[in-house]
Tab-separated table of C-alpha atoms in Angstrom:
chain	number	residue	atom	x	y	z
M	1	MET	CA	0.000	0.000	0.000
M	2	ALA	CA	1.319	3.446	-0.849
M	3	ASP	CA	2.978	5.512	1.889
M	4	ILE	CA	2.321	9.103	0.781
M	5	ILE	CA	3.068	11.508	3.619
M	6	PRO	CA	2.662	15.226	4.381
M	7	PHE	CA	5.863	17.260	4.721
M	8	ARG	CA	7.197	20.591	5.931
M	9	ALA	CA	7.552	22.537	2.726
M	10	LEU	CA	10.167	25.159	2.100
M	11	ARG	CA	8.205	27.367	-0.266
M	12	PRO	CA	8.295	30.870	-1.814
M	13	ARG	CA	6.878	33.882	-0.053
M	14	GLU	CA	3.402	34.416	-1.475
M	15	ASP	CA	4.255	37.631	-3.325
M	16	LEU	CA	7.331	36.077	-4.977
M	17	ALA	CA	5.990	32.704	-6.098
M	18	GLU	CA	5.374	33.776	-9.685
M	19	LYS	CA	8.906	35.165	-10.037
M	20	ILE	CA	10.595	32.184	-8.393
M	21	ALA	CA	8.696	29.278	-10.019
M	22	ALA	CA	10.506	27.843	-13.033
M	23	LEU	CA	10.044	25.105	-15.584
M	24	PRO	CA	11.998	21.883	-14.861
M	25	TYR	CA	15.757	22.015	-15.294
M	26	ASP	CA	15.756	19.529	-18.180
M	27	VAL	CA	13.365	21.569	-20.340
M	28	TYR	CA	16.270	23.861	-21.259
M	29	ASN	CA	19.592	23.233	-22.933
M	30	ARG	CA	22.646	25.008	-21.533
M	31	LYS	CA	22.370	28.033	-23.810
M	32	GLU	CA	18.642	28.475	-23.152
M	33	ALA	CA	19.175	28.217	-19.392
M	34	ARG	CA	21.822	30.965	-19.492
M	35	GLU	CA	19.559	33.222	-21.523
M	36	LYS	CA	16.574	32.567	-19.258
M	37	THR	CA	18.453	33.407	-16.064
M	38	ALA	CA	20.481	36.371	-17.354
M	39	GLY	CA	19.935	39.319	-15.022
M	40	ASP	CA	17.340	37.391	-12.982
M	41	THR	CA	17.928	37.161	-9.226
M	42	LEU	CA	14.803	35.180	-8.335
M	43	SER	CA	14.154	32.455	-10.907
M	44	PHE	CA	14.611	29.036	-9.373
M	45	LEU	CA	16.235	27.900	-12.600
M	46	ARG	CA	19.389	29.520	-11.188
M	47	VAL	CA	19.392	26.947	-8.380
M	48	ASP	CA	18.368	24.039	-10.591
M	49	ARG	CA	20.977	24.948	-13.232
M	50	PRO	CA	23.775	26.559	-11.198
M	51	GLU	CA	26.253	26.402	-14.084
M	52	THR	CA	24.435	29.513	-15.357
M	53	GLN	CA	26.270	31.455	-12.632
M	54	PHE	CA	29.686	30.568	-14.058
M	55	PRO	CA	31.505	31.422	-17.303
M	56	GLU	CA	29.958	29.860	-20.386
M	57	ASP	CA	32.707	27.270	-20.882
M	58	TYR	CA	32.941	26.295	-17.199
M	59	ASP	CA	32.663	22.602	-16.288
M	60	MET	CA	28.978	22.362	-15.349
M	61	TYR	CA	29.656	19.273	-13.215
M	62	ALA	CA	32.451	20.769	-11.124
M	63	PRO	CA	31.951	20.475	-7.323
M	64	GLU	CA	31.842	24.246	-6.882
M	65	VAL	CA	28.898	24.473	-9.290
M	66	TYR	CA	26.741	22.333	-6.999
M	67	GLU	CA	28.013	24.255	-3.971
M	68	ARG	CA	26.810	27.432	-5.642
M	69	ALA	CA	23.325	25.931	-5.946
M	70	ARG	CA	23.304	25.234	-2.202
M	71	GLU	CA	24.556	28.742	-1.440
M	72	MET	CA	21.884	30.404	-3.587
M	73	LEU	CA	19.116	28.393	-1.928
M	74	GLU	CA	20.445	29.279	1.523
M	75	GLU	CA	20.764	32.955	0.560
M	76	MET	CA	17.191	33.095	-0.720
M	77	THR	CA	15.978	31.521	2.514
M	78	LYS	CA	17.977	33.924	4.691
M	79	ARG	CA	16.528	36.869	2.747
M	80	GLY	CA	13.019	35.582	3.454
M	81	GLU	CA	12.286	34.758	-0.187
M	82	PHE	CA	11.608	31.191	0.935
M	83	VAL	CA	9.795	30.295	4.149
M	84	MET	CA	9.681	26.979	6.009
M	85	GLU	CA	6.285	25.704	7.111
M	86	ASP	CA	5.844	25.101	10.854
M	87	ALA	CA	4.225	21.683	10.464
M	88	PRO	CA	3.792	18.943	7.852
M	89	ALA	CA	0.950	19.391	5.373
M	90	TYR	CA	-0.304	18.203	2.021
M	91	TYR	CA	-0.734	20.737	-0.770
M	92	VAL	CA	-3.293	20.787	-3.565
M	93	TYR	CA	-1.609	21.912	-6.789
M	94	GLU	CA	-3.805	22.925	-9.725
M	95	LEU	CA	-2.512	23.710	-13.209
M	96	VAL	CA	-4.805	25.146	-15.869
M	97	MET	CA	-3.789	24.974	-19.529
M	98	ASN	CA	-6.065	26.323	-22.259
M	99	GLY	CA	-9.005	26.216	-19.847
M	100	ARG	CA	-8.361	22.587	-18.838
M	101	SER	CA	-7.706	21.969	-15.127
M	102	GLN	CA	-5.410	19.298	-13.701
M	103	THR	CA	-5.246	18.968	-9.920
M	104	GLY	CA	-2.986	16.810	-7.788
M	105	ILE	CA	-1.551	16.586	-4.289
M	106	CYS	CA	1.997	17.611	-3.459
M	107	ALA	CA	3.421	15.234	-0.863
M	108	CYS	CA	6.383	12.976	-0.239
M	109	ALA	CA	6.480	9.391	-1.504
M	110	SER	CA	8.389	6.513	0.015
M	111	VAL	CA	11.747	5.310	-1.279
M	112	ASP	CA	10.837	1.854	0.023
M	113	ASP	CA	7.690	1.906	-2.124
M	114	TYR	CA	9.870	2.599	-5.163
M	115	GLU	CA	12.251	-0.224	-4.315
M	116	ASN	CA	9.360	-2.605	-3.607
M	117	GLU	CA	7.671	-1.615	-6.912
M	118	ILE	CA	4.558	-0.159	-5.329
M	119	ILE	CA	5.731	2.944	-7.187
M	120	LYS	CA	6.194	1.651	-10.721
M	121	LYS	CA	8.295	2.936	-13.600
M	122	HIS	CA	7.863	2.594	-17.351
M	123	GLU	CA	11.271	3.863	-18.513
M	124	ASN	CA	14.880	2.936	-17.862
M	125	THR	CA	17.259	5.575	-16.551
M	126	ARG	CA	20.830	6.362	-17.559
M	127	ALA	CA	23.527	6.525	-14.892
M	128	GLU	CA	25.198	9.615	-16.356
M	129	LYS	CA	21.931	11.569	-16.236
M	130	GLU	CA	21.263	10.426	-12.672
M	131	ALA	CA	24.703	11.512	-11.482
M	132	ASP	CA	24.018	15.219	-11.970
M	133	ARG	CA	20.811	15.225	-9.899
M	134	ILE	CA	22.320	12.927	-7.262
M	135	ARG	CA	25.007	15.511	-6.580
M	136	HIS	CA	22.509	18.373	-6.752
M	137	VAL	CA	20.151	16.797	-4.199
M	138	ASP	CA	22.953	15.610	-1.934
M	139	ILE	CA	24.847	18.890	-1.800
M	140	CYS	CA	21.747	21.098	-1.596
M	141	ASN	CA	20.376	18.742	1.070
M	142	ALA	CA	17.003	19.171	-0.608
M	143	GLN	CA	14.831	17.913	-3.424
M	144	THR	CA	13.939	20.895	-5.575
M	145	GLY	CA	11.862	19.433	-8.415
M	146	PRO	CA	8.819	17.212	-7.763
M	147	ILE	CA	8.352	13.814	-9.409
M	148	PHE	CA	5.139	13.584	-11.463
M	149	LEU	CA	3.185	10.557	-10.183
M	150	THR	CA	-0.270	9.214	-10.968
M	151	TYR	CA	-2.729	6.695	-9.511
M	152	ARG	CA	-6.184	5.309	-10.161
M	153	ARG	CA	-8.605	7.896	-8.852
M	154	ARG	CA	-10.160	7.475	-5.403
M	155	GLY	CA	-13.248	9.394	-4.326
M	156	ASP	CA	-12.131	9.823	-0.694
M	157	ILE	CA	-8.887	11.561	-1.721
M	158	GLN	CA	-10.675	13.690	-4.305
M	159	ALA	CA	-13.207	14.801	-1.680
M	160	GLU	CA	-10.393	16.262	0.438
M	161	VAL	CA	-8.931	17.985	-2.623
M	162	GLU	CA	-12.274	19.614	-3.425
M	163	LYS	CA	-12.722	20.618	0.218
M	164	ALA	CA	-9.329	22.353	0.284
M	165	MET	CA	-10.040	24.211	-2.951
M	166	LYS	CA	-12.983	26.005	-1.335
M	167	LYS	CA	-10.511	28.030	0.723
M	168	ALA	CA	-8.428	30.965	-0.484
M	169	PRO	CA	-5.315	29.703	-2.316
M	170	LEU	CA	-1.775	30.225	-1.072
M	171	TYR	CA	-0.681	30.969	-4.631
M	172	ASP	CA	-2.624	31.994	-7.698
M	173	PHE	CA	-0.611	33.207	-10.683
M	174	THR	CA	-0.319	32.850	-14.430
M	175	ALA	CA	3.153	32.016	-15.721
M	176	ASP	CA	4.596	33.630	-18.828
M	177	ASP	CA	3.585	30.595	-20.909
M	178	GLY	CA	-0.076	31.100	-19.986
M	179	ILE	CA	-0.325	28.206	-17.510
M	180	VAL	CA	-2.297	29.070	-14.355
M	181	HIS	CA	-0.859	27.751	-11.074
M	182	ARG	CA	-2.855	27.576	-7.836
M	183	VAL	CA	-1.935	26.009	-4.510
M	184	TRP	CA	-3.954	25.253	-1.357
M	185	ARG	CA	-2.796	23.738	1.942
M	186	ILE	CA	-4.339	20.652	3.570
M	187	ASP	CA	-3.322	20.851	7.235
M	188	GLU	CA	-6.385	20.063	9.338
M	189	ALA	CA	-5.672	16.854	11.276
M	190	ALA	CA	-8.787	15.023	10.069
M	191	SER	CA	-8.142	15.907	6.425
M	192	VAL	CA	-4.451	14.991	6.639
M	193	ALA	CA	-5.416	11.627	8.114
M	194	ALA	CA	-8.057	11.058	5.436
M	195	VAL	CA	-5.602	11.728	2.623
M	196	ARG	CA	-2.929	9.484	4.089
M	197	GLU	CA	-5.440	6.697	4.737
M	198	GLY	CA	-6.798	7.078	1.214
M	199	PHE	CA	-3.357	6.599	-0.319
M	200	ALA	CA	-2.730	3.642	2.016
M	201	LYS	CA	-5.539	1.900	0.106
M	202	VAL	CA	-3.883	2.531	-3.275
M	203	ASP	CA	-2.275	-0.627	-4.640
M	204	ALA	CA	0.060	1.039	-7.124
M	205	VAL	CA	1.420	4.481	-7.960
M	206	TYR	CA	3.023	5.183	-11.327
M	207	ILE	CA	5.811	7.521	-12.422
M	208	ALA	CA	4.387	9.642	-15.211
M	209	ASP	CA	7.368	11.962	-15.672
M	210	GLY	CA	10.667	12.410	-13.852
M	211	HIS	CA	12.233	8.931	-13.895
M	212	HIS	CA	15.775	10.308	-13.592
M	213	ARG	CA	14.885	12.683	-10.761
M	214	CYS	CA	13.152	9.829	-8.956
M	215	ALA	CA	16.054	7.422	-9.385
M	216	SER	CA	18.449	10.138	-8.191
M	217	ALA	CA	16.393	10.766	-5.043
M	218	VAL	CA	16.466	7.034	-4.327
M	219	ARG	CA	20.250	6.890	-4.817
M	220	VAL	CA	20.735	9.755	-2.342
M	221	SER	CA	18.521	7.924	0.151
M	222	GLN	CA	20.570	4.750	-0.257
M	223	LYS	CA	23.773	6.735	0.248
M	224	ARG	CA	22.488	8.336	3.434
M	225	ARG	CA	21.225	5.042	4.791
M	226	GLU	CA	24.739	3.667	4.375
M	227	GLU	CA	26.129	6.741	6.141
M	228	ASN	CA	23.553	6.386	8.946
M	229	PRO	CA	23.287	2.648	9.735
M	230	GLY	CA	20.992	3.391	12.668
M	231	PHE	CA	18.365	5.089	10.499
M	232	THR	CA	14.751	4.539	11.554
M	233	GLY	CA	13.021	4.945	8.178
M	234	ARG	CA	11.307	8.146	9.322
M	235	GLU	CA	14.117	10.501	8.309
M	236	GLU	CA	13.356	12.865	5.464
M	237	PHE	CA	15.866	11.199	3.149
M	238	ASN	CA	13.587	8.159	3.073
M	239	TYR	CA	11.021	10.122	1.046
M	240	PHE	CA	11.025	12.106	-2.181
M	241	LEU	CA	9.078	15.152	-3.338
M	242	SER	CA	6.126	14.360	-5.610
M	243	VAL	CA	2.917	15.688	-7.072
M	244	ILE	CA	0.371	12.893	-7.447
M	245	PHE	CA	-2.518	13.188	-9.907
M	246	PRO	CA	-5.550	10.931	-10.400
M	247	ASP	CA	-5.509	9.167	-13.757
M	248	ASP	CA	-8.646	10.894	-15.071
M	249	GLN	CA	-7.013	14.340	-14.858
M	250	LEU	CA	-3.919	13.797	-16.979
M	251	MET	CA	-3.260	14.856	-20.532
M	252	ILE	CA	-0.686	12.937	-22.551
M	253	MET	CA	0.292	14.572	-25.814
M	254	ASP	CA	1.793	12.938	-28.875
M	255	TYR	CA	5.544	12.363	-28.983
M	256	ASN	CA	6.447	12.478	-32.651
M	257	ARG	CA	9.419	11.187	-34.648
M	258	VAL	CA	11.556	12.734	-37.381
M	259	ILE	CA	14.045	10.805	-39.518
M	260	LYS	CA	17.233	12.354	-40.894
M	261	SER	CA	18.127	9.571	-43.348
M	262	LEU	CA	16.174	7.101	-45.489
M	263	ASN	CA	19.004	4.567	-45.337
M	264	GLY	CA	19.822	4.935	-49.029
M	265	TYR	CA	16.232	4.764	-50.303
M	266	THR	CA	14.756	7.481	-52.487
M	267	GLU	CA	11.487	9.026	-51.268
M	268	GLU	CA	9.579	6.922	-53.806
M	269	GLU	CA	11.290	3.688	-52.753
M	270	PHE	CA	10.734	4.468	-49.096
M	271	LEU	CA	7.038	5.136	-49.692
M	272	GLU	CA	6.787	1.743	-51.380
M	273	LYS	CA	8.363	0.086	-48.336
M	274	VAL	CA	5.972	1.922	-45.994
M	275	SER	CA	2.996	0.837	-48.123
M	276	GLU	CA	4.109	-2.792	-47.852
M	277	ILE	CA	3.994	-2.545	-44.062
M	278	PHE	CA	1.060	-0.212	-43.300
M	279	GLU	CA	-2.226	0.543	-44.963
M	280	THR	CA	-1.321	3.847	-46.618
M	281	GLU	CA	-3.641	6.644	-47.739
M	282	LYS	CA	-2.492	9.904	-49.336
M	283	ALA	CA	-3.748	12.928	-47.386
M	284	GLY	CA	-2.225	15.756	-49.447
M	285	ASP	CA	-0.848	18.953	-47.961
M	286	THR	CA	-3.147	19.065	-44.913
M	287	PRO	CA	-1.350	17.968	-41.706
M	288	CYS	CA	-2.520	14.455	-40.870
M	289	ARG	CA	-3.241	14.157	-37.153
M	290	PRO	CA	-4.036	10.570	-36.127
M	291	ALA	CA	-7.623	10.167	-34.932
M	292	LYS	CA	-7.210	6.984	-32.915
M	293	LYS	CA	-4.772	4.336	-31.711
M	294	GLY	CA	-3.339	2.415	-34.635
M	295	GLU	CA	-3.141	5.475	-36.899
M	296	MET	CA	-0.085	7.586	-37.730
M	297	GLY	CA	0.577	10.530	-39.979
M	298	MET	CA	3.656	10.538	-42.218
M	299	TYR	CA	5.075	13.628	-43.914
M	300	LEU	CA	7.323	12.821	-46.870
M	301	LYS	CA	8.381	15.051	-49.759
M	302	ASP	CA	5.793	17.810	-49.114
M	303	THR	CA	2.932	15.302	-48.771
M	304	TRP	CA	1.051	13.865	-45.800
M	305	TYR	CA	-0.033	10.223	-45.645
M	306	ARG	CA	-2.273	8.411	-43.172
M	307	LEU	CA	-0.790	5.097	-42.033
M	308	THR	CA	-2.887	2.408	-40.359
M	309	VAL	CA	-1.509	-0.515	-38.377
M	310	ARG	CA	-2.642	-3.865	-39.793
M	311	THR	CA	-4.423	-6.062	-37.234
M	312	GLU	CA	-2.053	-8.958	-37.853
M	313	MET	CA	0.784	-6.842	-36.443
M	314	LEU	CA	-0.806	-6.803	-32.955
M	315	THR	CA	0.380	-9.401	-30.464
M	316	GLY	CA	-1.482	-8.715	-27.221
M	317	ASP	CA	1.762	-7.610	-25.577
M	318	PRO	CA	1.306	-4.194	-23.863
M	319	VAL	CA	4.688	-2.929	-25.075
M	320	LYS	CA	4.836	-4.413	-28.571
M	321	ASP	CA	1.314	-3.144	-29.357
M	322	LEU	CA	2.115	0.500	-28.566
M	323	ASP	CA	2.008	2.562	-31.757
M	324	VAL	CA	5.554	3.792	-31.126
M	325	SER	CA	6.697	0.171	-30.794
M	326	VAL	CA	4.965	-0.945	-33.985
M	327	LEU	CA	6.572	1.916	-35.902
M	328	GLN	CA	9.982	1.104	-34.471
M	329	ASN	CA	9.791	-2.675	-34.874
M	330	GLU	CA	8.103	-2.837	-38.283
M	331	LEU	CA	9.712	0.133	-40.069
M	332	PHE	CA	12.574	1.856	-38.316
M	333	THR	CA	14.531	-1.278	-37.397
M	334	PRO	CA	14.162	-3.488	-40.518
M	335	VAL	CA	13.967	-0.768	-43.188
M	336	LEU	CA	15.973	2.153	-41.805
M	337	GLY	CA	18.411	0.153	-39.700
M	338	ILE	CA	17.704	2.228	-36.587
M	339	LEU	CA	18.306	-0.367	-33.877
M	340	ASP	CA	18.750	1.908	-30.854
M	341	PRO	CA	16.443	4.939	-31.088
M	342	LYS	CA	17.779	6.334	-27.828
M	343	ASN	CA	21.294	6.785	-29.205
M	344	ASP	CA	20.993	6.742	-33.018
M	345	GLY	CA	21.601	10.225	-34.423
M	346	ARG	CA	19.384	9.537	-37.436
M	347	ILE	CA	16.208	9.838	-35.359
M	348	ASP	CA	14.936	12.765	-33.328
M	349	PHE	CA	11.828	13.330	-31.207
M	350	VAL	CA	9.428	16.279	-31.266
M	351	GLY	CA	7.004	16.889	-28.411
M	352	GLY	CA	3.380	17.345	-29.395
M	353	ILE	CA	3.295	20.768	-27.751
M	354	ARG	CA	5.186	22.040	-30.837
M	355	GLY	CA	2.427	21.023	-33.240
M	356	LEU	CA	2.455	19.226	-36.593
M	357	HIS	CA	3.771	22.248	-38.476
M	358	GLU	CA	7.035	21.740	-36.578
M	359	LEU	CA	7.263	18.322	-38.266
M	360	GLU	CA	6.826	19.920	-41.665
M	361	GLN	CA	9.508	22.463	-40.839
M	362	ARG	CA	11.969	19.762	-39.784
M	363	VAL	CA	11.453	17.866	-43.056
M	364	LYS	CA	12.015	21.076	-44.999
M	365	THR	CA	15.248	21.802	-43.143
M	366	ASP	CA	17.211	18.867	-41.690
M	367	CYS	CA	15.075	15.709	-41.982
M	368	LYS	CA	13.731	13.364	-44.652
M	369	ALA	CA	10.447	12.198	-43.095
M	370	ALA	CA	8.277	12.836	-40.057
M	371	PHE	CA	5.767	10.678	-38.213
M	372	ALA	CA	2.847	12.100	-36.213
M	373	MET	CA	1.785	9.708	-33.455
M	374	TYR	CA	-1.492	9.207	-31.594
M	375	PRO	CA	-0.870	9.935	-27.884
M	376	THR	CA	-0.154	6.985	-25.641
M	377	ASP	CA	-3.084	6.430	-23.279
M	378	ILE	CA	-2.535	6.587	-19.510
M	379	HIS	CA	-3.971	3.096	-19.155
M	380	GLU	CA	-1.454	1.792	-21.692
M	381	LEU	CA	1.187	3.209	-19.361
M	382	PHE	CA	-0.467	1.413	-16.431
M	383	ALA	CA	-0.588	-1.871	-18.371
M	384	VAL	CA	3.104	-1.693	-19.284
M	385	SER	CA	4.133	-0.829	-15.716
M	386	ASP	CA	1.893	-3.497	-14.186
M	387	ALA	CA	3.479	-6.075	-16.481
M	388	GLY	CA	6.906	-5.041	-15.196
M	389	LYS	CA	7.937	-3.917	-18.680
M	390	LEU	CA	9.352	-0.719	-20.138
M	391	MET	CA	8.126	1.582	-22.868
M	392	PRO	CA	10.328	2.609	-25.782
M	393	PRO	CA	12.092	5.955	-25.273
M	394	LYS	CA	9.999	9.077	-25.812
M	395	SER	CA	6.621	7.349	-25.623
M	396	THR	CA	4.799	9.975	-23.542
M	397	TRP	CA	4.755	13.771	-23.395
M	398	PHE	CA	2.867	15.209	-20.425
M	399	GLU	CA	1.558	18.759	-20.349
M	400	PRO	CA	1.453	21.044	-18.502
M	401	LYS	CA	4.828	20.764	-16.786
M	402	LEU	CA	5.136	21.036	-13.003
M	403	ARG	CA	7.087	24.080	-11.818
M	404	SER	CA	10.230	23.758	-9.756
M	405	GLY	CA	10.741	26.017	-6.759
M	406	ILE	CA	7.120	26.120	-5.600
M	407	PHE	CA	7.793	23.243	-3.190
M	408	ILE	CA	11.143	22.186	-1.772
M	409	HIS	CA	11.660	19.138	0.415
M	410	SER	CA	14.504	19.617	2.877
M	411	LEU	CA	16.405	16.464	3.820
M	412	ASP	CA	17.202	17.603	7.355
M	413	GLU	CA	16.942	14.560	9.562
M	414	ARG	CA	13.695	15.361	11.405
M	415	GLN	CA	11.154	12.779	12.395
M	416	ASP	CA	8.091	15.024	12.831
M	417	GLY	CA	6.356	12.384	14.894
M	418	ARG	CA	6.067	9.912	12.049
């Protein structure tokens, strides 16, 4: 059963939340992060990407870079830009994108639940990507970016969320990308108990986004357990910062593919190969957005085509039957020779937030073909995770993105009566 606990949040002063909150660190490349933080003394991206405070060619993984992150967080706290809550609480976090609301609970999830697979993953992680966040969390002594989790909706938890939202919010602001962010506190003893008991009845929690951040938090916990052999399990390092959403509130967007080489085929020869594999219908110059699972759009030589998966391709396996898997296994691997999409430079991935015109633009500039995918369904994600399997890379794109800096989980070794 899931152990989802309240925590003492280090959070922005109410009047500064909008200026401090930042998109996740991995949304930006190094150049974009420098540009975004230039001349800004409040954006939390400075703490999440501390290399922005050093010369452009400075080693971004040098020890002093992580020390600078810790110093900036401490300075902001000393100046009163961040405040520490007096007691543990849950927080309701609502994001509104294009009029659509998505509401979850900010809390801390158990490292033991991750290791015991109550918290389930659907992607592998890479050690080199974990290493950066391990050092960041360990040196800052805090988790600064929440893990995006999801679960099958429960009415008792949702009732407490709706009750909290009747009060005045702690934060209510619209970010520069148009996303509305609102936060309420759940701190009444009866409501806190109801939320914790509700999650205790949840059989499984799923990582939607943030696999590397989650794995890094777990590695820091393991390190500190080794350093503190008398640990009780109630220390803060046994938990990691999360926002947990019910499954019926999430929006998964398409995660599209662009191909930089046709493996020696002309456009005409490649189209023939595609037509041998998929049912293929010419759609002309109108962007072809798939209408259902089993459909894909292909843009090739200024023309859109609608591709349909043949029923004989489906196996009943939750991973192999994903549209992204069918495309990879039936076309990219045997025809294009792309065996490892995670590391092959001939393939690139375009998040659905950029739209289908971005696919056209890529084909007109640096690519040969583009594939518009139907979004992976949240219950496909559940099925893959429940089967103990992994999705292909870049299978899901969640929007809107959680902001970093609104909630910080300090790893000070308090027990708070747990």
